[in-house]
Coordinates of C-alpha atoms in Angstrom, one line a residue:
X30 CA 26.4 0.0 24.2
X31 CA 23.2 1.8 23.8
X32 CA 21.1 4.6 25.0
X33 CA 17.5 4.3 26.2
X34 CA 15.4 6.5 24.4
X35 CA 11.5 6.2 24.7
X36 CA 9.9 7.3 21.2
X37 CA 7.8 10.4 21.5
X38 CA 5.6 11.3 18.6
X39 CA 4.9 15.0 17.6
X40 CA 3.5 16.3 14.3
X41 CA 5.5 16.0 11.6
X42 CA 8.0 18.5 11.1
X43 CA 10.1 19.8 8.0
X44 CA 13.3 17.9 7.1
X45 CA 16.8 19.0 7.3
X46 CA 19.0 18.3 3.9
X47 CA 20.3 14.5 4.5
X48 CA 16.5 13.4 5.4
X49 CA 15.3 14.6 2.4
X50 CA 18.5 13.7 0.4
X51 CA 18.0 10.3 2.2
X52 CA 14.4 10.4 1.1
X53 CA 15.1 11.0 -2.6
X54 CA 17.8 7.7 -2.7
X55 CA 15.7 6.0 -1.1
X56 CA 12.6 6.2 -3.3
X57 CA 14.8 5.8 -6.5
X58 CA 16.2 2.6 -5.4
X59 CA 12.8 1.2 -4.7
X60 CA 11.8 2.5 -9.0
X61 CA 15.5 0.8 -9.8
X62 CA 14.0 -2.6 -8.3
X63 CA 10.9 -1.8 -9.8
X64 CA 13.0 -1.9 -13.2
X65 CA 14.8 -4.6 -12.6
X66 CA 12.8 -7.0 -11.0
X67 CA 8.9 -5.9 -13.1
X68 CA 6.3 -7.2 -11.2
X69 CA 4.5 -7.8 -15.0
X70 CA 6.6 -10.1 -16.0
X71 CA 7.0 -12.7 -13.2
X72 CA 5.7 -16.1 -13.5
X73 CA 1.5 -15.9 -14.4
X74 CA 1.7 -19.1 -11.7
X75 CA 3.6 -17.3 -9.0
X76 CA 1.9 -16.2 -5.3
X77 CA 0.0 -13.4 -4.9
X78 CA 1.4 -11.7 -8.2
X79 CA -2.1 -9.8 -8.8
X80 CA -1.0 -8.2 -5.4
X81 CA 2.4 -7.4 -6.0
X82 CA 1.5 -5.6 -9.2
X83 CA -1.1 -3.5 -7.3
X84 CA 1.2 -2.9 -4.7
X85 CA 4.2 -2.4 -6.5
X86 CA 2.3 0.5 -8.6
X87 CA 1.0 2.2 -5.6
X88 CA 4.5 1.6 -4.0
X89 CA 5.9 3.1 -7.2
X90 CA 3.9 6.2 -7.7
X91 CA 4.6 6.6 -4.3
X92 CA 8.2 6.7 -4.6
X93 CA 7.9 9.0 -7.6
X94 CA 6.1 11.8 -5.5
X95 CA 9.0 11.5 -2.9
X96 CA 11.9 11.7 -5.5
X97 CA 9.9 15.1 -6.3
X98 CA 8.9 16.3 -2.7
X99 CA 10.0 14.3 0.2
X100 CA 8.1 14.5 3.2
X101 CA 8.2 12.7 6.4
X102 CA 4.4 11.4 6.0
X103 CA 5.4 10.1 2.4
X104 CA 8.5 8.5 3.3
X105 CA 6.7 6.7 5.9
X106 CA 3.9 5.8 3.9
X107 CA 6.5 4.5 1.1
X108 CA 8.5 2.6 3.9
X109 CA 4.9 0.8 5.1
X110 CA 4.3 -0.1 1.1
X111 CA 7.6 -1.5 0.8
X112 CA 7.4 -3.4 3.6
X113 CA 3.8 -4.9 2.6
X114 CA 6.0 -5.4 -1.3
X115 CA 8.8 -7.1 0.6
X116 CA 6.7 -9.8 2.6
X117 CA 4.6 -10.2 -0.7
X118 CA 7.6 -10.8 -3.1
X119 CA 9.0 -13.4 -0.5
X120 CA 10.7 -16.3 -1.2
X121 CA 11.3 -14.5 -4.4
X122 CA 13.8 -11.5 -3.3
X123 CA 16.9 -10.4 -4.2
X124 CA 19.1 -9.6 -0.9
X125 CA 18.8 -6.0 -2.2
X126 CA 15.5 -5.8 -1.3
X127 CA 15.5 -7.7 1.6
X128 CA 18.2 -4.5 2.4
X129 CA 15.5 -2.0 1.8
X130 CA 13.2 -3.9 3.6
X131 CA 15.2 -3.8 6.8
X132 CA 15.8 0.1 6.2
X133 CA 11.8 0.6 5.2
X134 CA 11.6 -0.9 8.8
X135 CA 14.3 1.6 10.5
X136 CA 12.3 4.1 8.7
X137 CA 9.0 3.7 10.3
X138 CA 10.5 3.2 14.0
X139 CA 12.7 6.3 13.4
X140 CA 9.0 8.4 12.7
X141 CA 7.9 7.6 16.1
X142 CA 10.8 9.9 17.3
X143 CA 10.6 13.5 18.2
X144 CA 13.7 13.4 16.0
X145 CA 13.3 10.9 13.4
X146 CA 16.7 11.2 11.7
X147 CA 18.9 11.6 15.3
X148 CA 17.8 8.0 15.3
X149 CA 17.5 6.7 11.9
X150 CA 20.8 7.7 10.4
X151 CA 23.3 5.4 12.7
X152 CA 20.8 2.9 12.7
X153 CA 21.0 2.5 9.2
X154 CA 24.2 3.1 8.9
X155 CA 25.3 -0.1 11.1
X156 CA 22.5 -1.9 8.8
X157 CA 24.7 -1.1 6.0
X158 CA 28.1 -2.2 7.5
X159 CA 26.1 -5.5 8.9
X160 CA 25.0 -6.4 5.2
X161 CA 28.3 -5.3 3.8
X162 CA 30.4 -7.3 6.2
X163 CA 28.4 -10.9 5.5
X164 CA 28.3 -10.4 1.9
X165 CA 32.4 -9.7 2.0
X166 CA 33.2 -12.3 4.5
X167 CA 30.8 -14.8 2.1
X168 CA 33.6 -14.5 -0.5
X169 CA 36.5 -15.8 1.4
X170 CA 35.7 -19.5 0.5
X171 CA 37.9 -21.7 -1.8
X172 CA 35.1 -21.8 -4.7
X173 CA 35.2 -17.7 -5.1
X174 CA 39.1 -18.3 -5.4
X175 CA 39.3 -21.0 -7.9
X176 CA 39.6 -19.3 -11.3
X177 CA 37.5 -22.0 -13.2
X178 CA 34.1 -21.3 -11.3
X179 CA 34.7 -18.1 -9.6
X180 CA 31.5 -15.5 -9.7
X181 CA 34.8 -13.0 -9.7
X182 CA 35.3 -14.3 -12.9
X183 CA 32.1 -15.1 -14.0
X184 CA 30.7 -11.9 -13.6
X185 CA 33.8 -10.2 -15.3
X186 CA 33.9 -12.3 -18.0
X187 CA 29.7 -11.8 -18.1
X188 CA 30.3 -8.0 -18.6
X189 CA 32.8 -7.9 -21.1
X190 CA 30.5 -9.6 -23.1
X191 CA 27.3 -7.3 -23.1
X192 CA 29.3 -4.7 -24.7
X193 CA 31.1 -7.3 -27.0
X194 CA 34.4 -7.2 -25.6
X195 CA 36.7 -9.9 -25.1
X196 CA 36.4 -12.2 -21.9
X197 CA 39.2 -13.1 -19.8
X198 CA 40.2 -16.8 -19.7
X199 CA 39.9 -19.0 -16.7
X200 CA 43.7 -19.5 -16.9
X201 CA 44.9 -16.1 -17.3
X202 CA 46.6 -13.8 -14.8
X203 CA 43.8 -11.7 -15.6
X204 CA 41.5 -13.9 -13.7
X205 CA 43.4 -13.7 -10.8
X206 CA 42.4 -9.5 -10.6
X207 CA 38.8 -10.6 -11.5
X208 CA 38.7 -12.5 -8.5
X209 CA 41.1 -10.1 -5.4
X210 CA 39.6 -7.0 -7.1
X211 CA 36.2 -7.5 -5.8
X212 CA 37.4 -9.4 -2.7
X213 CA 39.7 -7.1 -1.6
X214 CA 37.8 -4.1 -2.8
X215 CA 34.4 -5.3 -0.1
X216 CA 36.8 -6.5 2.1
X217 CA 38.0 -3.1 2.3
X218 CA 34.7 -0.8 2.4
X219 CA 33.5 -1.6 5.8
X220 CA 36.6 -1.0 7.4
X221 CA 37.3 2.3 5.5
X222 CA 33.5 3.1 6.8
X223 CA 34.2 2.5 10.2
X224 CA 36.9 5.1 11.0
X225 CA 35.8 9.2 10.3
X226 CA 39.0 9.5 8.7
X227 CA 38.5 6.9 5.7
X228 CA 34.9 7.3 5.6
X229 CA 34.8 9.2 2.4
X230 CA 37.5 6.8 0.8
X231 CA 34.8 4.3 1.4
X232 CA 32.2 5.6 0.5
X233 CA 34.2 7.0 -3.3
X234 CA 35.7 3.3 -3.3
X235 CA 32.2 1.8 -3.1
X236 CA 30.3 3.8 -5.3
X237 CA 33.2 3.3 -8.2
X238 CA 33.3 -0.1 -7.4
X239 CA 29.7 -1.0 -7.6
X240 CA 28.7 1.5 -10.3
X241 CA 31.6 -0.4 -12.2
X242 CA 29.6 -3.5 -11.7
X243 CA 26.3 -2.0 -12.4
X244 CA 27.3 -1.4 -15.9
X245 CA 26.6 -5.3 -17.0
X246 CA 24.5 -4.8 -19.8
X247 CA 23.1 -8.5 -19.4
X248 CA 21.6 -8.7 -15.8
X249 CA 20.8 -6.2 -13.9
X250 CA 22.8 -5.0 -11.1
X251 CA 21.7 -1.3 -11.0
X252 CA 19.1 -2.2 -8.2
X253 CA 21.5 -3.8 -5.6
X254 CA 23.7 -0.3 -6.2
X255 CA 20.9 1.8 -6.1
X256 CA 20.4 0.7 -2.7
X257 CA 23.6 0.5 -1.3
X258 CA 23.5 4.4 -2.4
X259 CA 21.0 5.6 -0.6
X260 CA 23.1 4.2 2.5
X261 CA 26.8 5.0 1.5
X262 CA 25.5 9.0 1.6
X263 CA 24.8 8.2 5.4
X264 CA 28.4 8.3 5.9
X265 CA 29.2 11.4 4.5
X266 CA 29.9 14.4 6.4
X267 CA 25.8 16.0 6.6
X268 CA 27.2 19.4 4.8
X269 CA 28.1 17.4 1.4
X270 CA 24.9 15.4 1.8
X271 CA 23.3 18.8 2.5
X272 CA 24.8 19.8 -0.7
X273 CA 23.7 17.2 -2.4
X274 CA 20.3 17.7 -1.8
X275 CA 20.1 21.5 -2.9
X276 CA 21.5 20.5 -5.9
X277 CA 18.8 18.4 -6.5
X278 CA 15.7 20.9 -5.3
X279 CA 16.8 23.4 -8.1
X280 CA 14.8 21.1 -10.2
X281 CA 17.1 21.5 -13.2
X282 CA 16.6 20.4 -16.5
X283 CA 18.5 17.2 -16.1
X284 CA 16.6 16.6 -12.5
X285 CA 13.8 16.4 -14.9
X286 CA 14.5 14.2 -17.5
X287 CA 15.5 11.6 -14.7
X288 CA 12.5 12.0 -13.1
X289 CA 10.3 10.9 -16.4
X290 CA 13.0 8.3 -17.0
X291 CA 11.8 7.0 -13.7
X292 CA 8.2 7.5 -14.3
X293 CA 8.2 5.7 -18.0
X294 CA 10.2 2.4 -15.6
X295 CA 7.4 2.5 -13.3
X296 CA 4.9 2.5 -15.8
X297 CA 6.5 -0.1 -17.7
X298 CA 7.1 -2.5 -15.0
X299 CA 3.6 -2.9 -13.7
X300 CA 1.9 -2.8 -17.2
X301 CA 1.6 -6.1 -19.3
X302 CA 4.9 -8.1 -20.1
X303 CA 4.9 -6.9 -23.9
X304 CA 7.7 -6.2 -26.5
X305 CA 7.6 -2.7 -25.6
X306 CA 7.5 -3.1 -21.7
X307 CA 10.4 -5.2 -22.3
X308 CA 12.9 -2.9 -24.7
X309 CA 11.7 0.2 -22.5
X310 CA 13.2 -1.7 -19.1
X311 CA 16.3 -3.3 -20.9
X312 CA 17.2 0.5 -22.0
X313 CA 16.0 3.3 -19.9
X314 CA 17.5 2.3 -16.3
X315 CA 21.0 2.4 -18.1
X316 CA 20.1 6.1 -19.6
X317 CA 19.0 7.1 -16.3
X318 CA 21.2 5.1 -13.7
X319 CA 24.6 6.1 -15.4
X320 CA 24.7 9.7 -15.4
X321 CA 22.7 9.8 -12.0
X322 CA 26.0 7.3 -10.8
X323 CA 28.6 9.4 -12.8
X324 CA 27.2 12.7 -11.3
X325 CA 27.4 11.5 -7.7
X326 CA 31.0 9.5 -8.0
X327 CA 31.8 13.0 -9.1
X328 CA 29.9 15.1 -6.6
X329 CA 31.7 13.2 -3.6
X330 CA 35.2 13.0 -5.3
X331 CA 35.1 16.8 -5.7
X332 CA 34.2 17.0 -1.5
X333 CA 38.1 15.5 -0.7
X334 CA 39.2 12.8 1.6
X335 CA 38.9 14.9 4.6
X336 CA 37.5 13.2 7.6
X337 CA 33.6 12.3 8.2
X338 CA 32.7 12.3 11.4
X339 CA 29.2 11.0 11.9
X340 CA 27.1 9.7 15.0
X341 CA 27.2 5.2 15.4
X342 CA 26.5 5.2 18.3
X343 CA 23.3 3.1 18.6
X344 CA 20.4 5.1 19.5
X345 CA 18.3 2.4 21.9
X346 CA 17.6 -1.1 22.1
X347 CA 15.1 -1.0 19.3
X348 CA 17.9 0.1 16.7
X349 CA 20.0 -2.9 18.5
X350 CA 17.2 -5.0 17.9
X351 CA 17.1 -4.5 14.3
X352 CA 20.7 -5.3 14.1
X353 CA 20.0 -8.4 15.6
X354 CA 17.7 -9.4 12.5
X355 CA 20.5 -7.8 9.9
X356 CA 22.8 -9.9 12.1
X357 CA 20.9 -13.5 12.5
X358 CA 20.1 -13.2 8.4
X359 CA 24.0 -13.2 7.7
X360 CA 24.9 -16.0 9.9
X361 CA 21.6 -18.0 8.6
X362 CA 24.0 -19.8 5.8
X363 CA 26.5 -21.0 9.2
X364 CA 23.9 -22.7 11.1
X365 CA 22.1 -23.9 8.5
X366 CA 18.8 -21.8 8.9
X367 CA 18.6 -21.1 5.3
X368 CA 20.9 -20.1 2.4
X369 CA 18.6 -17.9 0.1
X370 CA 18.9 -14.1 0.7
X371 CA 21.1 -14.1 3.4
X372 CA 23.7 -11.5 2.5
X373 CA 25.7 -14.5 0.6
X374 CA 25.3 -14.0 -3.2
X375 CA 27.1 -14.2 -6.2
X376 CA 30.1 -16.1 -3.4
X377 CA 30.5 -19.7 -4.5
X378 CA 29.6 -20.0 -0.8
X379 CA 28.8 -23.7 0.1
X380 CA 27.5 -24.3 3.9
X381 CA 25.7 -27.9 3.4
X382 CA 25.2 -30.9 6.2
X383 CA 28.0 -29.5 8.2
X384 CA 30.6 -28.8 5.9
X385 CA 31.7 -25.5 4.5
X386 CA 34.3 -24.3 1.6
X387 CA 34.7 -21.0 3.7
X388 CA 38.3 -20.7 4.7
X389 CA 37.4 -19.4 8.2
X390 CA 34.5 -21.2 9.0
X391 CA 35.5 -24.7 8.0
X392 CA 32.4 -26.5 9.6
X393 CA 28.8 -25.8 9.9
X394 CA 26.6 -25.3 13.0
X395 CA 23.3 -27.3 11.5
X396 CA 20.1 -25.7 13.5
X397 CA 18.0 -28.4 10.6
X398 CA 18.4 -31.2 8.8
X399 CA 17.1 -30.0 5.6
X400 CA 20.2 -29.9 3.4
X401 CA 21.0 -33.8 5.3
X402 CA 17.6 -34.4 2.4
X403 CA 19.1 -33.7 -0.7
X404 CA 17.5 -35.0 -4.2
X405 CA 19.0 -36.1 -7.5
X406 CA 16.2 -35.6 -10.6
X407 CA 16.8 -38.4 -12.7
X408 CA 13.9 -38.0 -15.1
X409 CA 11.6 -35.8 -15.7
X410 CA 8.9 -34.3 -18.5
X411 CA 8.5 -31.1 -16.6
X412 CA 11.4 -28.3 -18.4
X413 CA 11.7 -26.5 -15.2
X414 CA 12.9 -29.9 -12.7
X415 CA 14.5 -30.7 -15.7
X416 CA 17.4 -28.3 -15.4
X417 CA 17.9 -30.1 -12.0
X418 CA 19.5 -33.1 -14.0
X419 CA 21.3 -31.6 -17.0
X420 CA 22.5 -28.7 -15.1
X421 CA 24.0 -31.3 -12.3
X422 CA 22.0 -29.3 -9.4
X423 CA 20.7 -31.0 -6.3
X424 CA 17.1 -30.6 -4.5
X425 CA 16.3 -30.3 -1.1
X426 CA 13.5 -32.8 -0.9
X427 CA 11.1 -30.1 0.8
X428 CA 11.6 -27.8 -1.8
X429 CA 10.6 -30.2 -4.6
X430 CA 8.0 -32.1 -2.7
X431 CA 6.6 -28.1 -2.4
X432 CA 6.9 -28.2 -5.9
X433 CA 4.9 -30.6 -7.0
X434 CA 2.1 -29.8 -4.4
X435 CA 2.1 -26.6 -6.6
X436 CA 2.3 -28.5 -9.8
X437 CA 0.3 -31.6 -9.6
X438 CA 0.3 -32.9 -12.7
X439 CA 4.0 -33.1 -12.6
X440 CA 6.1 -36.3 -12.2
X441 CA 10.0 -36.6 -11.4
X442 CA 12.2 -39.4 -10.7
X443 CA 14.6 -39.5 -7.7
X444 CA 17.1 -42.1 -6.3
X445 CA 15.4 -44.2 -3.7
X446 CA 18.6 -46.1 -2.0
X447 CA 20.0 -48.6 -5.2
X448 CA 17.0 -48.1 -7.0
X449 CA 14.4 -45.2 -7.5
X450 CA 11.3 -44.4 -7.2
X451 CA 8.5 -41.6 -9.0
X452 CA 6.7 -38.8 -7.2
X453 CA 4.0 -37.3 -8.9
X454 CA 1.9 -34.1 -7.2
X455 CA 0.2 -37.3 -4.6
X456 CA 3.2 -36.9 -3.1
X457 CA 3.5 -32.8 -2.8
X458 CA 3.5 -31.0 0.7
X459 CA 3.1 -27.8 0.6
X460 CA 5.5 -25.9 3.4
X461 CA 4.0 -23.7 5.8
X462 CA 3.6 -19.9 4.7
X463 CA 6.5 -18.5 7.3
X464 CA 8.7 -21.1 6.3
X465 CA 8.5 -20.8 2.9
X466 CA 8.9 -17.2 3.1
X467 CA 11.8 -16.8 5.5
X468 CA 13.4 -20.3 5.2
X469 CA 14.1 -20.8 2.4
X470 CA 17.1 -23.4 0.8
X471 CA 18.5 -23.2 -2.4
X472 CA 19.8 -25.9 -4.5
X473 CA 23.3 -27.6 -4.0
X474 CA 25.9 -27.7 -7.2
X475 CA 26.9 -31.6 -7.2
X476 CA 29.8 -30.4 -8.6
X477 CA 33.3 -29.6 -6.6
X478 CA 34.1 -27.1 -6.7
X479 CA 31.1 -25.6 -6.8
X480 CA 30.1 -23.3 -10.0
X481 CA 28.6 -19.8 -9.6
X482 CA 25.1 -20.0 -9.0
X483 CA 24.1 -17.4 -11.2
X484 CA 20.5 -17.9 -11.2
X485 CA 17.5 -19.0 -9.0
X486 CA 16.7 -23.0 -10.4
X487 CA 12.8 -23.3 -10.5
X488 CA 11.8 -25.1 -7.3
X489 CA 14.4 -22.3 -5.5

């Protein structure tokens, strides 16, 4: 149930401690995707990338200031330019920002409240426990649980080698905790969330877990935690959050050296793709993002497991409306809608012409027939469709006849019944904007089970 509320603007006023805690988290996970996903060095041929390196240096110097001084006209402006970055940087998003997108969203509504943070802070809160609760329940299929192509084990196994450490075999027992620890452990969170009295159990359990995860030293994973931070504080009590935040207006030496760390990452990320770029944004996030994740864990650990009771009660239909999206985004995979970004990675999840591995939701609900159009590259001179065929992937056929509207001179060959046929760029049709941007299918392993997708394949 929900209360009606009609929004009432006044002029801004100050904020209390979890705002401009809030604030501060919020703006350093937009610098960590920065980091981690440099506008610079995306593809010279992708859409709109001369805009999304403006924006995303506006958008960063932005978030800078607010990590400094947060301010209700800042943190709106940053929530509008993150928005604008998000709809830019569509089809090619990470479900972490798509997150932060749907949050940047809460953000502006909440300012058209005579008290924006009475309104924000359970709406966002339920936006974390709706993203939370798809990307756990995504996990419960039989490819996740199968120790030969588990992303439990995959991921593990990816770890242990950035530092050099030796990887756990398929067959071992070990496997086994690579793939029940992370199961169990998300399985876990949004139920601890829910009740007041587990909340900070959560909320510690999380941040160990996913600051554990973070620590791969081969892909970066430091932005998806990032902003599951800045939402996990929304469920502590408001006097450690409070705490939190005076801490970090004393300004202290250490406040300081994170704050250039951030600054040199922005910089970096929206300057040209050069050696230098690249060594400064392989190294710096970790020098910043571990102690920054050490000092927290710490911070919250040393506040006990008493009880957290915060408002979720829905504000007003507006904040129920929001759900809705959060909501209709995790079921997308179910009825077929799409399966990029929809609160489903790194699962082993397959949802394709009906059929499911998911051990609760056995059969689809189709809403299309896209995945019923499903290509096999046979041949191919083009590198990128290439990986189609060696790496045993298949196409949906709008995706690759997109593909070669965008790449013209490109030819592939595709099974055509008992025979096949060529297409060349003749034959490319180019989807329409929305449904490129928010429909978008990813490719299908031809393999069962199904490996970890670990990686988006050229044509998405």
């Amino acid at each position: 149930m929900t209360q009606t509320t009609s929004p009432q603007v006044e002029a801004p006023a100050s904020m209390n401690g979890p705002w401009r805690w809030f604030a501060r988290t919020y703006g350093f996970a937009i610098v960590a995707h920065l980091a981690a996903n440099a506008p610079s060095g995306r593809d010279p041929g992708g859409p709109w990338l001369t805009w999304v390196v403006v924006i995303s240096a506006v958008l960063g110097l932005a978030a800078l200031v607010l990590l400094v001084r947060p301010s209700r006209r800042l943190l709106g402006l940053t929530a509008g330019l993150a928005l604008l970055s998000v709809w830019l940087e569509l089809p090619y998003i990470g479900n972490h920002w798509l997150l932060v997108g749907l949050v940047s969203a809460a953000v502006l509504v909440s300012l058209l409240y005579r008290d924006p943070w009475t309104w924000f802070a359970p709406t966002a809160r339920w936006i974390m426990l709706g993203f939370y609760c798809f990307a756990a329940f995504a996990k419960l299929n039989s490819g996740f649980m199968d120790p030969s192509v588990s992303c439990g084990v995959f991921y593990a196994n990816q770890s242990l080698a950035s530092f050099g450490l030796p990887t756990v075999a398929t067959t071992s027992p070990l496997a086994a905790l690579t793939i029940a620890g992370p199961m169990l452990t998300e399985l876990s969170v949004p139920l601890l969330l829910a009740f007041g009295r587990t909340r900070r159990i959560g909320v510690l359990l999380a941040l160990c877990f996913h600051t554990a995860i973070s620590l791969d030293l081969d892909q970066h994973f430091f932005d998806f935690t990032a902003a599951l931070v800045m939402l996990l504080c929304l469920f502590l009590p408001e006097s450690t959050v409070s705490d939190l935040e005076s801490r970090a207006a004393r300004r202290t030496r250490a406040f300081s050296i994170a704050v250039t760390g951030c600054a040199v990452m922005v910089a970096a990320s929206v300057l040209p793709d050069v050696v230098l770029t690249t060594r400064i944004l392989q190294v710096v996030p970790f020098m910043v993002w571990v102690p920054f994740a050490v000092w927290l864990i710490a911070r919250v650990a040393l506040g006990g497991l008493g009880a957290s009771h915060v408002p979720m009660r829905l504000p007003n239909l507006v904040s129920g409306v929001i759900l809705a999206v959060v909501l209709a985004n995790g079921m997308a995979p179910y009825l077929e809608l799409k399966t990029a970004y929809s609160f489903n990675m790194y699962a082993n999840l397959v949802t394709v012409g009906g059929e499911s591995n998911h051990l609760v939701v056995r059969r689809t609900f189709p809403l299309t027939d896209v995945q019923e159009h499903l290509l096999t590259v046979v041949s191919t001179e083009d590198p990128d469709l290439h990986r189609y065929a060696t790496e045993g992937y298949l196409i949906p056929e709008r995706n690759l006849l997109d593909y070669l509207a965008r790449h013209p001179t490109t030819t592939v060959v595709v099974p055509d019944g008992d025979q096949e046929r060529t297409l060349d760029g003749s034959d490319g049709v180019r989807m329409p904007l929305l449904v490129s941007k928010l429909q978008l299918f990813r490719a299908v392993d031809s393999h069962d089970p199904p490996r970890c997708q670990a990686a988006w394949l050229p044509a998405r």
